[in-house]
């Protein structure tokens, strides 16, 4: 959690991948982030993942509570073979909202 904040506030090149459904992403999301719902992510080939994330050295995966993001992290680590550092935002957006009180909860 703190590591992601440090990266975002420090201007480091980091990608936040939100694996929630698009409807939930539309309610609230970390800015900047990209929405890639978990079912869609799990159907991506290694080649597509490499093309999509080729310029990313650090990837943080997020969902609402942290469960789906763990699945996303495991999938990305297995498919990308160490091409990027992939981490889970533990506790998801619910935990994020504790560090950023202005972040909306739903």
mmCIF file of C-alpha atoms in Angstrom:
data_model
loop_
_atom_site.group_PDB
_atom_site.id
_atom_site.type_symbol
_atom_site.label_atom_id
_atom_site.label_comp_id
_atom_site.label_asym_id
_atom_site.label_seq_id
_atom_site.Cartn_x
_atom_site.Cartn_y
_atom_site.Cartn_z
ATOM 1 C CA UNK A 1 0.000 0.000 0.000
ATOM 2 C CA UNK A 2 2.597 2.508 1.102
ATOM 3 C CA UNK A 3 4.911 1.414 -1.706
ATOM 4 C CA UNK A 4 2.269 2.179 -4.334
ATOM 5 C CA UNK A 5 1.639 5.596 -2.808
ATOM 6 C CA UNK A 6 5.359 6.361 -2.828
ATOM 7 C CA UNK A 7 5.613 5.338 -6.488
ATOM 8 C CA UNK A 8 2.560 7.357 -7.544
ATOM 9 C CA UNK A 9 3.478 10.467 -5.563
ATOM 10 C CA UNK A 10 7.119 10.253 -6.583
ATOM 11 C CA UNK A 11 6.281 10.126 -10.270
ATOM 12 C CA UNK A 12 7.757 6.651 -10.762
ATOM 13 C CA UNK A 13 6.638 4.709 -13.800
ATOM 14 C CA UNK A 14 4.144 2.252 -12.402
ATOM 15 C CA UNK A 15 0.995 0.715 -13.844
ATOM 16 C CA UNK A 16 -2.078 0.093 -11.695
ATOM 17 C CA UNK A 17 -4.287 -2.629 -13.188
ATOM 18 C CA UNK A 18 -7.810 -2.669 -11.772
ATOM 19 C CA UNK A 19 -9.348 -6.121 -12.302
ATOM 20 C CA UNK A 20 -12.883 -5.223 -11.180
ATOM 21 C CA UNK A 21 -15.815 -5.181 -13.615
ATOM 22 C CA UNK A 22 -16.100 -1.997 -15.678
ATOM 23 C CA UNK A 23 -19.229 -0.909 -13.806
ATOM 24 C CA UNK A 24 -17.359 -0.933 -10.490
ATOM 25 C CA UNK A 25 -14.343 0.787 -12.064
ATOM 26 C CA UNK A 26 -16.716 3.542 -13.197
ATOM 27 C CA UNK A 27 -17.823 4.132 -9.598
ATOM 28 C CA UNK A 28 -14.301 4.805 -8.336
ATOM 29 C CA UNK A 29 -10.712 3.917 -9.160
ATOM 30 C CA UNK A 30 -7.133 4.871 -8.379
ATOM 31 C CA UNK A 31 -5.919 7.536 -10.739
ATOM 32 C CA UNK A 32 -4.031 6.705 -12.890
ATOM 33 C CA UNK A 33 -5.065 3.104 -13.519
ATOM 34 C CA UNK A 34 -6.341 0.916 -16.331
ATOM 35 C CA UNK A 35 -9.370 -1.325 -16.130
ATOM 36 C CA UNK A 36 -8.774 -4.906 -17.196
ATOM 37 C CA UNK A 37 -11.532 -7.078 -15.684
ATOM 38 C CA UNK A 38 -10.242 -10.364 -14.282
ATOM 39 C CA UNK A 39 -12.092 -12.653 -16.756
ATOM 40 C CA UNK A 40 -10.613 -10.682 -19.651
ATOM 41 C CA UNK A 41 -7.129 -10.735 -18.106
ATOM 42 C CA UNK A 42 -7.253 -14.506 -17.554
ATOM 43 C CA UNK A 43 -7.905 -15.063 -21.266
ATOM 44 C CA UNK A 44 -4.915 -13.034 -22.481
ATOM 45 C CA UNK A 45 -2.038 -14.895 -24.100
ATOM 46 C CA UNK A 46 1.593 -14.414 -23.088
ATOM 47 C CA UNK A 47 2.219 -12.527 -26.336
ATOM 48 C CA UNK A 48 -0.681 -10.131 -25.736
ATOM 49 C CA UNK A 49 0.452 -9.564 -22.159
ATOM 50 C CA UNK A 50 3.997 -8.840 -23.324
ATOM 51 C CA UNK A 51 2.727 -6.332 -25.867
ATOM 52 C CA UNK A 52 0.349 -4.711 -23.374
ATOM 53 C CA UNK A 53 2.818 -4.397 -20.514
ATOM 54 C CA UNK A 54 6.132 -4.157 -22.394
ATOM 55 C CA UNK A 55 7.064 -0.728 -20.996
ATOM 56 C CA UNK A 56 6.049 -1.493 -17.410
ATOM 57 C CA UNK A 57 8.704 -2.289 -14.850
ATOM 58 C CA UNK A 58 6.266 -2.275 -11.920
ATOM 59 C CA UNK A 59 2.648 -3.410 -11.996
ATOM 60 C CA UNK A 60 0.231 -3.200 -9.075
ATOM 61 C CA UNK A 61 -3.000 -5.190 -9.358
ATOM 62 C CA UNK A 62 -6.053 -3.978 -7.446
ATOM 63 C CA UNK A 63 -9.660 -4.984 -6.818
ATOM 64 C CA UNK A 64 -12.204 -4.059 -4.146
ATOM 65 C CA UNK A 65 -11.051 -6.306 -1.272
ATOM 66 C CA UNK A 66 -7.876 -7.962 -2.553
ATOM 67 C CA UNK A 67 -9.138 -11.421 -3.529
ATOM 68 C CA UNK A 68 -9.412 -11.063 -7.306
ATOM 69 C CA UNK A 69 -6.220 -9.040 -7.460
ATOM 70 C CA UNK A 70 -4.331 -11.968 -5.897
ATOM 71 C CA UNK A 71 -5.561 -14.180 -8.740
ATOM 72 C CA UNK A 72 -4.500 -11.532 -11.233
ATOM 73 C CA UNK A 73 -1.024 -11.312 -9.698
ATOM 74 C CA UNK A 74 -0.557 -15.083 -9.804
ATOM 75 C CA UNK A 75 -1.668 -15.186 -13.431
ATOM 76 C CA UNK A 76 0.581 -12.304 -14.505
ATOM 77 C CA UNK A 77 3.613 -13.675 -12.678
ATOM 78 C CA UNK A 78 3.121 -17.061 -14.351
ATOM 79 C CA UNK A 79 2.611 -15.678 -17.841
ATOM 80 C CA UNK A 80 5.147 -12.851 -17.831
ATOM 81 C CA UNK A 81 8.086 -14.860 -16.494
ATOM 82 C CA UNK A 82 9.676 -12.036 -14.536
ATOM 83 C CA UNK A 83 9.390 -9.380 -17.241
ATOM 84 C CA UNK A 84 7.959 -6.965 -14.661
ATOM 85 C CA UNK A 85 7.578 -6.709 -10.922
ATOM 86 C CA UNK A 86 3.939 -7.629 -10.245
ATOM 87 C CA UNK A 87 2.454 -6.870 -6.839
ATOM 88 C CA UNK A 88 -0.928 -7.057 -5.178
ATOM 89 C CA UNK A 89 -2.472 -4.060 -3.468
ATOM 90 C CA UNK A 90 -3.283 -5.934 -0.260
ATOM 91 C CA UNK A 91 -6.730 -5.239 1.063
ATOM 92 C CA UNK A 92 -7.787 -3.675 -2.223
ATOM 93 C CA UNK A 93 -9.586 -0.382 -2.531
ATOM 94 C CA UNK A 94 -11.110 -0.789 0.918
ATOM 95 C CA UNK A 95 -7.615 -0.631 2.420
ATOM 96 C CA UNK A 96 -6.620 2.159 0.003
ATOM 97 C CA UNK A 97 -9.515 4.282 1.291
ATOM 98 C CA UNK A 98 -8.052 4.118 4.815
ATOM 99 C CA UNK A 99 -4.888 5.844 3.576
ATOM 100 C CA UNK A 100 -6.736 8.307 1.356
ATOM 101 C CA UNK A 101 -9.900 9.375 3.222
ATOM 102 C CA UNK A 102 -11.226 11.325 0.219
ATOM 103 C CA UNK A 103 -11.336 8.129 -1.838
ATOM 104 C CA UNK A 104 -14.982 7.042 -2.236
ATOM 105 C CA UNK A 105 -16.184 3.724 -0.848
ATOM 106 C CA UNK A 106 -19.018 1.659 -2.198
#
